[in-house]
Each structure stands twice: as structure tokens, then as C-alpha cells.
GROMACS .gro file of C-alpha atoms in nm:
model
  324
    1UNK     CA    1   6.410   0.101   4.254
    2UNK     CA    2   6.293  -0.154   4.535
    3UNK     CA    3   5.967  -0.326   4.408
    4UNK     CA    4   5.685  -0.332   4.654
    5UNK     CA    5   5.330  -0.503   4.620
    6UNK     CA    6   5.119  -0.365   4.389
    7UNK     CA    7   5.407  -0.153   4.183
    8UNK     CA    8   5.380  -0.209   3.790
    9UNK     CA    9   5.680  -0.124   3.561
   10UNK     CA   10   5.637  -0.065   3.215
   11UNK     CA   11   5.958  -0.049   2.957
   12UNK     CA   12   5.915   0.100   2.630
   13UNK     CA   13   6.271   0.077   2.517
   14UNK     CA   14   6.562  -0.133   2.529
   15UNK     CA   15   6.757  -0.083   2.856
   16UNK     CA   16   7.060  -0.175   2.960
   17UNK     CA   17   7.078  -0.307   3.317
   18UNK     CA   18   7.334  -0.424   3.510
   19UNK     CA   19   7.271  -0.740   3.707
   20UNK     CA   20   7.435  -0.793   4.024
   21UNK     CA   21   7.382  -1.169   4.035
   22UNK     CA   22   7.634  -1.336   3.873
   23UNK     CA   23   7.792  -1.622   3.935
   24UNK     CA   24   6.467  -2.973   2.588
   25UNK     CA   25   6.447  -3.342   2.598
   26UNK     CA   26   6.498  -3.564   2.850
   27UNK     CA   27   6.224  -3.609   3.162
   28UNK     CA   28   6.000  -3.361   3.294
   29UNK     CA   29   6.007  -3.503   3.680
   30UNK     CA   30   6.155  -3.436   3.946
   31UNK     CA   31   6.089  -3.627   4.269
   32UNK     CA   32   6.117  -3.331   4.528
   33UNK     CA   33   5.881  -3.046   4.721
   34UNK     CA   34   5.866  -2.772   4.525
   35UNK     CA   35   5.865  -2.476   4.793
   36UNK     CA   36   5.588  -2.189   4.832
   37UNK     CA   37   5.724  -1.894   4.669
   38UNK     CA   38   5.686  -1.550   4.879
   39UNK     CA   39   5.373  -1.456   4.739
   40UNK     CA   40   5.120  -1.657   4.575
   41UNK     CA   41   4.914  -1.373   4.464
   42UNK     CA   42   5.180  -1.193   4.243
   43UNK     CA   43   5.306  -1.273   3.920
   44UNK     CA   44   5.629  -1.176   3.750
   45UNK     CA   45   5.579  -1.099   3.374
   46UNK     CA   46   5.797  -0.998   3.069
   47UNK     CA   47   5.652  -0.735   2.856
   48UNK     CA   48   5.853  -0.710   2.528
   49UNK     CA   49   5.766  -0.390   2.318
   50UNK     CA   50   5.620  -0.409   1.965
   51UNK     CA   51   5.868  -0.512   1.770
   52UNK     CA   52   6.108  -0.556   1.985
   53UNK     CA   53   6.157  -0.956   2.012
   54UNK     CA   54   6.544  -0.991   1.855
   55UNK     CA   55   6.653  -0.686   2.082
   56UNK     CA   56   6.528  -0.852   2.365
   57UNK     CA   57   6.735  -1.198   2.271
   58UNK     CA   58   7.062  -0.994   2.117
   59UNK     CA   59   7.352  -1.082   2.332
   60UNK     CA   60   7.444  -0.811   2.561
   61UNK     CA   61   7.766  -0.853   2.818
   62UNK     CA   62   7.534  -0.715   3.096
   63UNK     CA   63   7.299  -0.977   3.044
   64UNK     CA   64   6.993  -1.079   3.218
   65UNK     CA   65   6.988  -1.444   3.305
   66UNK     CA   66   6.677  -1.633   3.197
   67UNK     CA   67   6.517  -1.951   3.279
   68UNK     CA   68   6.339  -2.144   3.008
   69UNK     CA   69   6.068  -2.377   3.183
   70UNK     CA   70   6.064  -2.740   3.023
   71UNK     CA   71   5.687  -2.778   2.903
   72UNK     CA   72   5.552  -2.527   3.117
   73UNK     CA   73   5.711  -2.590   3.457
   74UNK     CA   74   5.514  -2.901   3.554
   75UNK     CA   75   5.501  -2.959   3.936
   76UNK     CA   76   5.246  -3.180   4.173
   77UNK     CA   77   4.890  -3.022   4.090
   78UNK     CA   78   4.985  -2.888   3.736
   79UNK     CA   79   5.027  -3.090   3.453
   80UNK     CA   80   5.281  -3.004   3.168
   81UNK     CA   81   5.187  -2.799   2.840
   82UNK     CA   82   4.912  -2.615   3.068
   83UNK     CA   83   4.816  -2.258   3.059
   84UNK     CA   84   4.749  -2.273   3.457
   85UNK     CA   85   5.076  -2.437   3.516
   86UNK     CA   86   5.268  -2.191   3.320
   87UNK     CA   87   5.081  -1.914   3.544
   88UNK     CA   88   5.194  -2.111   3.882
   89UNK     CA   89   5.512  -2.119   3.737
   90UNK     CA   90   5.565  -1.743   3.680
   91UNK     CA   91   5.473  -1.698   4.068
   92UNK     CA   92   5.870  -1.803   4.126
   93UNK     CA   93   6.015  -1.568   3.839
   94UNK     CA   94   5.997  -1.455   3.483
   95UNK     CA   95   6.111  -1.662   3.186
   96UNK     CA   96   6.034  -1.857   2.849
   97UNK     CA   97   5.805  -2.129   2.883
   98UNK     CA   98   5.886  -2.458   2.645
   99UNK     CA   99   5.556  -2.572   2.500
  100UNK     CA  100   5.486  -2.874   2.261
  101UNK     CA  101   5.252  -2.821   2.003
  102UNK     CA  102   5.085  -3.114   1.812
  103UNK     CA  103   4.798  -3.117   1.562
  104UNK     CA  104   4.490  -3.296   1.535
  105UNK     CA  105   4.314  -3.468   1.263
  106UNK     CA  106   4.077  -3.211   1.196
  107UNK     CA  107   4.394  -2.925   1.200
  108UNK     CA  108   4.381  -2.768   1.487
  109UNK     CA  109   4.655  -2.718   1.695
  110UNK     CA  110   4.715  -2.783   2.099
  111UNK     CA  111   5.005  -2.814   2.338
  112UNK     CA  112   5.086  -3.185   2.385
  113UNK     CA  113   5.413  -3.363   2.423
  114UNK     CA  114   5.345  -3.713   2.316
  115UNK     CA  115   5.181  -3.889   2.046
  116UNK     CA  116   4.915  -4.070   2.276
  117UNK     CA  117   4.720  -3.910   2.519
  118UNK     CA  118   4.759  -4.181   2.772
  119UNK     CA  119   5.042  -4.038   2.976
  120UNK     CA  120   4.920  -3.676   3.030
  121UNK     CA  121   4.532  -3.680   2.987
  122UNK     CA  122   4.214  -3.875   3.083
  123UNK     CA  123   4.203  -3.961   2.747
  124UNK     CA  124   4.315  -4.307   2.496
  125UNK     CA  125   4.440  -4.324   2.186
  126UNK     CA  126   4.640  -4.145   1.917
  127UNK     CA  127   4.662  -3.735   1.924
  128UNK     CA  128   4.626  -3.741   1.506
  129UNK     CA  129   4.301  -3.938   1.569
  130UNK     CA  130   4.133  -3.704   1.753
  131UNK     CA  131   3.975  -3.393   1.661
  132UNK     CA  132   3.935  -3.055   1.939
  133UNK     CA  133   3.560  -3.190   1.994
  134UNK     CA  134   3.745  -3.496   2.130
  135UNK     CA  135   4.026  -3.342   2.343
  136UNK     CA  136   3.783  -3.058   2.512
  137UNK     CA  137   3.601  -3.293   2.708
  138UNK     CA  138   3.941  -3.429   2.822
  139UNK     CA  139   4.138  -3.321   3.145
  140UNK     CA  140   4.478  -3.334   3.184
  141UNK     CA  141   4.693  -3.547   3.454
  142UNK     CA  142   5.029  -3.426   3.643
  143UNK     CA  143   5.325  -3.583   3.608
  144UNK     CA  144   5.237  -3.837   3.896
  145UNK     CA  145   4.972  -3.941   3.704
  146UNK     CA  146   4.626  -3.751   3.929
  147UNK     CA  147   4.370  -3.609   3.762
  148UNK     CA  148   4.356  -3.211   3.780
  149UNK     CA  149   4.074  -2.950   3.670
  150UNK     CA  150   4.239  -2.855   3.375
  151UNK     CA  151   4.176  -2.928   3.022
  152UNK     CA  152   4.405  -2.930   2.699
  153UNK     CA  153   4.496  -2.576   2.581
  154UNK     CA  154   4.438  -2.471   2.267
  155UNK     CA  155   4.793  -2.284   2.051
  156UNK     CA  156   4.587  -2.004   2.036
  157UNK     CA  157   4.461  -1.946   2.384
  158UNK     CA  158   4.812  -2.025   2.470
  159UNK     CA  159   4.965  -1.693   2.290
  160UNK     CA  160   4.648  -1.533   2.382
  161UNK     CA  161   4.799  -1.564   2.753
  162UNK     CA  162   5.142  -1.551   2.666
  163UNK     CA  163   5.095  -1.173   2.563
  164UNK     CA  164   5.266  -0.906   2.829
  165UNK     CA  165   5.342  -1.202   3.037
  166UNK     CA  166   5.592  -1.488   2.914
  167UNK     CA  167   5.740  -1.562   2.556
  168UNK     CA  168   5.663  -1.914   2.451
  169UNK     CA  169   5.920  -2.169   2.276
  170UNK     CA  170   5.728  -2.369   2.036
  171UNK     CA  171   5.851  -2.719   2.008
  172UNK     CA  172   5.675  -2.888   1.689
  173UNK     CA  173   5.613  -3.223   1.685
  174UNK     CA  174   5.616  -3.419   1.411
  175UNK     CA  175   5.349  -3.416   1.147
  176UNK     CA  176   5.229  -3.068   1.284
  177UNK     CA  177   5.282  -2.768   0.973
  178UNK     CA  178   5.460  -2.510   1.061
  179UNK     CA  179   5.308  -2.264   0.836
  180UNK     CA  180   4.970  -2.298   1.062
  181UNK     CA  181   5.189  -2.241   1.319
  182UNK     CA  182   5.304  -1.960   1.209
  183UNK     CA  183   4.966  -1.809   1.090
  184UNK     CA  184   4.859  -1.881   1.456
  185UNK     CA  185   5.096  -1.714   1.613
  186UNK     CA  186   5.004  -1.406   1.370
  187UNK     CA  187   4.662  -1.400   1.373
  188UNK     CA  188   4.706  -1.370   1.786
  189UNK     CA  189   4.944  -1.101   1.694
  190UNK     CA  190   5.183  -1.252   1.942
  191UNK     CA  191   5.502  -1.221   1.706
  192UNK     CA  192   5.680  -1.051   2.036
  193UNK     CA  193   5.577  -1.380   2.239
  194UNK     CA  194   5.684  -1.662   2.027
  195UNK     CA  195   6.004  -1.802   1.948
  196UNK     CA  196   5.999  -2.169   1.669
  197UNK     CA  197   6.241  -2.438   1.820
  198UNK     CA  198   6.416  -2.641   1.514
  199UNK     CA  199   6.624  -2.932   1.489
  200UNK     CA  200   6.847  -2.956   1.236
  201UNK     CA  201   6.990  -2.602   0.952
  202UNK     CA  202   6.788  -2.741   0.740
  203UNK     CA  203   6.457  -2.713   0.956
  204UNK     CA  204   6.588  -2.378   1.032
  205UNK     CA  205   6.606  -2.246   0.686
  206UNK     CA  206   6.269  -2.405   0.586
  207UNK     CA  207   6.128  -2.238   0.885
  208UNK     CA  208   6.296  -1.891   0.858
  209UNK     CA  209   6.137  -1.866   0.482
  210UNK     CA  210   5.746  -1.962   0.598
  211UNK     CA  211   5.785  -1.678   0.867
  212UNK     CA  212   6.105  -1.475   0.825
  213UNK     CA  213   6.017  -1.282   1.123
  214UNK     CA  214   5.962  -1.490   1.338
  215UNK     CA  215   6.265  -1.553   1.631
  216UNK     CA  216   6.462  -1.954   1.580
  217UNK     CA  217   6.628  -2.178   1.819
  218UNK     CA  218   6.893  -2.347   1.591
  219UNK     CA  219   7.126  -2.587   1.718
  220UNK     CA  220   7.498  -2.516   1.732
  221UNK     CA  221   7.742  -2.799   1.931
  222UNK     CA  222   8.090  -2.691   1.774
  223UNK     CA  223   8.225  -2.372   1.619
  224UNK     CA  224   8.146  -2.558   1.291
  225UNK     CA  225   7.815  -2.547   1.355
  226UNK     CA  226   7.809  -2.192   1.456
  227UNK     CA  227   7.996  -2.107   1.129
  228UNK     CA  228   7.735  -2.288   0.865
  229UNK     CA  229   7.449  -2.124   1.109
  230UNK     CA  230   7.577  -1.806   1.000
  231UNK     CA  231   7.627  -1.909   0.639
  232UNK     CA  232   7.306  -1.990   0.587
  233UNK     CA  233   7.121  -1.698   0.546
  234UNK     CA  234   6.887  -1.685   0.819
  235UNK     CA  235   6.894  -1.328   0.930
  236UNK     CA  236   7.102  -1.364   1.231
  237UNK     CA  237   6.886  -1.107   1.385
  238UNK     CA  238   6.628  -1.402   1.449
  239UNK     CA  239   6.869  -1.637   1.584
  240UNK     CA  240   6.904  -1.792   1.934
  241UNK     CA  241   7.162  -2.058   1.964
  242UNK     CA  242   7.092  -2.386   2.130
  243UNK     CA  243   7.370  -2.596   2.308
  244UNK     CA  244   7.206  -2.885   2.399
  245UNK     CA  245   7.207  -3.062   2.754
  246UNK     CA  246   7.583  -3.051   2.783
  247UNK     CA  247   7.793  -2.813   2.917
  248UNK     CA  248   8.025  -2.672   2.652
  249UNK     CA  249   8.375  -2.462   2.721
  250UNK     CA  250   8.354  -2.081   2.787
  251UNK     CA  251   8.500  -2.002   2.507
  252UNK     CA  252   8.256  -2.191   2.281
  253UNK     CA  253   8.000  -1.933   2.453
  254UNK     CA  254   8.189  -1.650   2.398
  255UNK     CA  255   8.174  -1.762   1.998
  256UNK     CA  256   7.822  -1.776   2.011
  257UNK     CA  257   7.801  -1.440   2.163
  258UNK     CA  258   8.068  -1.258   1.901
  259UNK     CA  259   7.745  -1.332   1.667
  260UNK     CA  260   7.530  -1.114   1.862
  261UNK     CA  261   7.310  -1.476   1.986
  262UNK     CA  262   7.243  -1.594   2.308
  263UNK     CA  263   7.272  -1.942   2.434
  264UNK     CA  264   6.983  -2.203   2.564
  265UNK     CA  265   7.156  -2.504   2.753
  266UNK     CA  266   6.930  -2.795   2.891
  267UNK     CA  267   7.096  -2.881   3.236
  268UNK     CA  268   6.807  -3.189   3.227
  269UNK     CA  269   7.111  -3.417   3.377
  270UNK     CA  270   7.205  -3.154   3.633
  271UNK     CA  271   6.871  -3.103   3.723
  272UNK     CA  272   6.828  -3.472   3.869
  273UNK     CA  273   7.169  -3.432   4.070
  274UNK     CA  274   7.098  -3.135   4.229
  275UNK     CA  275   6.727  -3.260   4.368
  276UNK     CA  276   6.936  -3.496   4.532
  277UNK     CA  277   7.208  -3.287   4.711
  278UNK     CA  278   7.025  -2.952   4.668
  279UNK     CA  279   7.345  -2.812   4.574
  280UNK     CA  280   7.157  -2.494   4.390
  281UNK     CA  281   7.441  -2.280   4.380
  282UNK     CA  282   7.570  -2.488   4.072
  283UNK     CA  283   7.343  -2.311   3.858
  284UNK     CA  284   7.529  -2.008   3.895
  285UNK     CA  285   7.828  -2.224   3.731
  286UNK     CA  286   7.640  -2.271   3.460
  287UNK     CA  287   7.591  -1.862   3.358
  288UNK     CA  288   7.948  -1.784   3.477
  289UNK     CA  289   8.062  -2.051   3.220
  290UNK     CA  290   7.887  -1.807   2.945
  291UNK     CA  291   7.496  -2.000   2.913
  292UNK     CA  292   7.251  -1.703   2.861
  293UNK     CA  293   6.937  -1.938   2.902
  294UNK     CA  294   6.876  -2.219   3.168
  295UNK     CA  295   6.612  -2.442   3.019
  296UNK     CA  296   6.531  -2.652   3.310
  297UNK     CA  297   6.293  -2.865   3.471
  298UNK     CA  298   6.386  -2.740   3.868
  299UNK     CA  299   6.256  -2.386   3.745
  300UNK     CA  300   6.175  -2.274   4.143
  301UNK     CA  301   6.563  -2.384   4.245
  302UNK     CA  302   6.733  -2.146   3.906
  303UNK     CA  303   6.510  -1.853   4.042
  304UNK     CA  304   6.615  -1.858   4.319
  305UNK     CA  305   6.993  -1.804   4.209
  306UNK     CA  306   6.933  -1.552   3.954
  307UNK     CA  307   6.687  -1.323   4.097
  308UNK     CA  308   6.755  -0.957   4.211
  309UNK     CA  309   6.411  -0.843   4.271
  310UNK     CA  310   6.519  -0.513   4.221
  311UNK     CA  311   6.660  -0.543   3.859
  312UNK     CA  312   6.401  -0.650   3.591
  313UNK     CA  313   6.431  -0.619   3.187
  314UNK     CA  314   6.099  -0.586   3.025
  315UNK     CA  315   5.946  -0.736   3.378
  316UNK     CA  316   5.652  -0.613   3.583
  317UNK     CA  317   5.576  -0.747   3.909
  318UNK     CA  318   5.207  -0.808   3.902
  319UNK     CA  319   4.952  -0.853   4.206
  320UNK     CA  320   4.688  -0.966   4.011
  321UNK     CA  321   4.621  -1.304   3.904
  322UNK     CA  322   4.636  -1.410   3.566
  323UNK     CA  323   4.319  -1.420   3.309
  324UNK     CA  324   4.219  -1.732   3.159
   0.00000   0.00000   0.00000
């Protein structure tokens, strides 16, 4: 099927496609242009059926590459952990968009990175000080530090938008509960849009018995690792494995995927090199060497690699602009 303007696909079951091309710390900037992509007024969205999260992230061999977008896909104009960045972002290609959540001091819960809003907003002072009344009459700042139109999102009118168009990764901060978390993320019934990051087994176990349906990033670096992961009870069905930021050998991959996960590698490092040489092609390295998921923060240059526009999983190629 070629896509053309104004086409809408809808996937009610699990497919298997074959796709023909081959080949979440560290900073959020990168110093280069980001270019147009081919048409601002479409969007490219994942629509995951009910139910249907862990089928989506069960390792397949025919798998479709993804890119994970480091909190949000921040670029000159849209500030990071923004609902209208995350919709410029999905102008370039569909994916998983890497949120922080933090909470404030009267328990509600909105996407911020750091502990201060200094960096990020028009605001001063700690994040636990303040209560929503406080942050709404904030806006937020880009990553060069200019003031933008946009305010602090809320967790829940971030899975409110996440529905039929991206699945969010939910990075916790500390001194945020999970189990509000959680009941966000199921009051919004956005259980197919939502995937809990953790950093350590044991985070992973706590988390998996608040919300045991709910999909985990757990972090495996050796074989070891993979081993006690599986151990541990955790239904594996929930499981996506993270690598961290460094390249590991093919045939630590192929471990991973003989347990039926996929694998999220940060290529934060690889990222910076390549703004400099533009050597894009690299990327494809990266997938051929067995990583399922690119998180990134050069979102526009990994889309460009891995798209076939005429091969989507769960995607429809939308004209009309996002709601907010």
C-alpha cells in the first residue's frame, strides 16, 4: 500500500510486517538545525488495540524499528516534557516519547525533569514546593533557554494525548509515588499508552505488584542480569529490556530477544558525534547489531534511516493536527 495525504489505516490485530529497512540520561541538546520534515500538517501516530500493549513490544525477528524520543523530542521552539513538542515531534515519524514525571506538594503530578524549575520554566524554586495553582501560570523555556507559549503539562492531559497517537515512557523522579502514577494512567484508561521506566530489580518488582499490568523497562547490562530479570517473577509478558547508553555485542541482543523482550539502547554519546559529522547512516549499525529501540535525542536524523513510508505497525498517517 503507498500512503497518500489524507489516507488513515486502522489495525485491529497483530500483524506481521516485513520491513525493508534494515541496516535516558545524559543531555537533551543538540547544537544543530533540525530540518523541515515533508509535511508539517500530517502526523504519524501508533494506535495499539485494547489490550494489546505486550504484543506490540514482544520481540518479533521481522521487527519494526522504533525511536524513543528523550523527554519529548525537544528542539529550538519546543521545550522538553511538552505536549506540543511531542506533537512537532511525531511530524518526523512514529515512536515512544520519554517523559519525566514529578509531583508537587499538593500531589499532583506533571512532566518535569529537574528538581528546580529554573532551567526549563519561567518559574524559581523547588518543584515539591509548588502546588498546580503555582506551575499553571508558568511557561516553559527551550533548551536554549527562550521563553515559548507553552505551559507545564499536566500526567493526565499527557495520556489524554498520548491515546491513538504515541505510547509514553514514564520516567519517575524521585519522591513521586508510583501507585498515583499508576491510578493516573488508569483512570485515563491509557494502559495501551504507557510503559513505567525502573532502575534497579528491585524497583521493578515493587512496581510490577502496584500495577501488574502495566508494561516495565528493567535494566539488563550482562546475561546475569537478564537471568535474575527472569527469575524474578515479573510476568515477562510486561517486560522491555533496557541496555543502557552503550553498545553491547549482538549476541547479548539476541539473549534478550530468546526471552521474547525487546531492547531500548540510549545512543546519547552517539548522538553528539554524529551532529558533528552527520554521519546518519550509523544508526542503522545500531539495529543491525540487534537494538530494537533507539532512544535518542537526534529523533529527526533516526527517522530518517528507519522509515519506509509504506510499511507501518499499528501507524496511521494523519492530516490533521493534533488536539490539545
Amino acid at each position: 500500500m503507498i500512503w497518500n495525504k489524507g489516507t488513515v489505516m486502522h489495525i485491529s490485530k497483530i500483524l506481521t510486517v516485513v520491513f525493508f529497512i534494515y541496516a535516558l540520561a545524559g543531555s537533551p541538546t543538540i547544537a544543530e538545525s533540525v530540518p523541515l520534515p515533508g509535511d508539517i500538517n500530517t502526523r504519524y501516530y501508533i494506535e495499539v488495540p485494547k489490550g494489546h500493549l505486550k504484543e506490540f513490544f514482544r520481540f518479533h525477528p521481522l521487527r519494526i524499528p522504533l525511536v524513543s524520543h528523550h523527554r519529548g523530542g525537544p528542539v529550538a521552539g519546543y521545550p522538553e516534557n511538552a505536549i506540543e513538542t511531542m506533537d512537532n515531534a511525531l511530524r518526523h515519524g512514529f515512536g515512544l516519547m520519554e517523559v519525566d514525571i514529578a509531583e508537587l506538594k499538593d500531589g499532583s503530578l506533571i512532566l518535569m525533569h529537574d528538581d528546580t524549575l529554573d532551567r526549563t520554566t519561567t518559574g524559581t524554586g523547588n518543584v515539591s514546593d509548588m502546588s498546580m495553582q503555582d506551575v499553571e501560570k508558568l511557561y516553559l523555556e527551550d533548551n536554549d533557554g527562550k521563553q515559548t507559549i507553552f505551559r507545564v503539562p499536566s500526567l493526565e492531559s499527557a495520556l489524554e494525548w498520548a491515546k491513538g497517537r504515541a505510547i509514553l515512557t514514564l520516567d519517575i523522579k524521585r519522591g513521586t509515588d508510583f501507585r498515583k502514577v499508576a491510578k493516573a494512567v488508569e483512570d485515563a484508561a491509557a494502559e495501551d499508552y504507557a510503559v513505567a521506566i525502573t532502575y534497579s530489580l528491585k524497583q521493578a518488582v515493587a512496581f510490577h505488584k502496584i500495577a501488574p499490568a502495566m508494561m516495565l523497562t528493567v535494566s539488563m547490562y550482562d546475561q546475569q542480569d537478564v537471568a535474575d530479570v527472569a527469575a524474578s517473577g515479573i510476568d515477562p509478558r510486561f517486560i522491555i529490556a533496557w541496555t543502557g547508553t552503550q553498545m553491547q555485542p549482538p549476541a547479548f541482543y539476541r539473549h534478550i530477544h530468546e526471552q521474547g523482550w525487546r531492547a531500548i539502547t540510549g545512543t546519547f554519546s552517539l548522538d553528539k558525534q554524529l551532529a558533528e559529522t552527520g554521519e546518519n547512516a550509523e544508526y542503522l549499525n545500531v539495529l543491525e547489531a540487534g537494538v530494537d529501540i533507539i532512544a535518542t535525542d537526534r529523533f529527526w536524523a533516526v527517522q530518517h534511516q528507519i522509515r519506509n513510508p509504506n510499511l507501518f505497525y499499528y501507524v496511521r498517517r494523519s492530516p490533521v493536527a493534533a488536539r490539545h
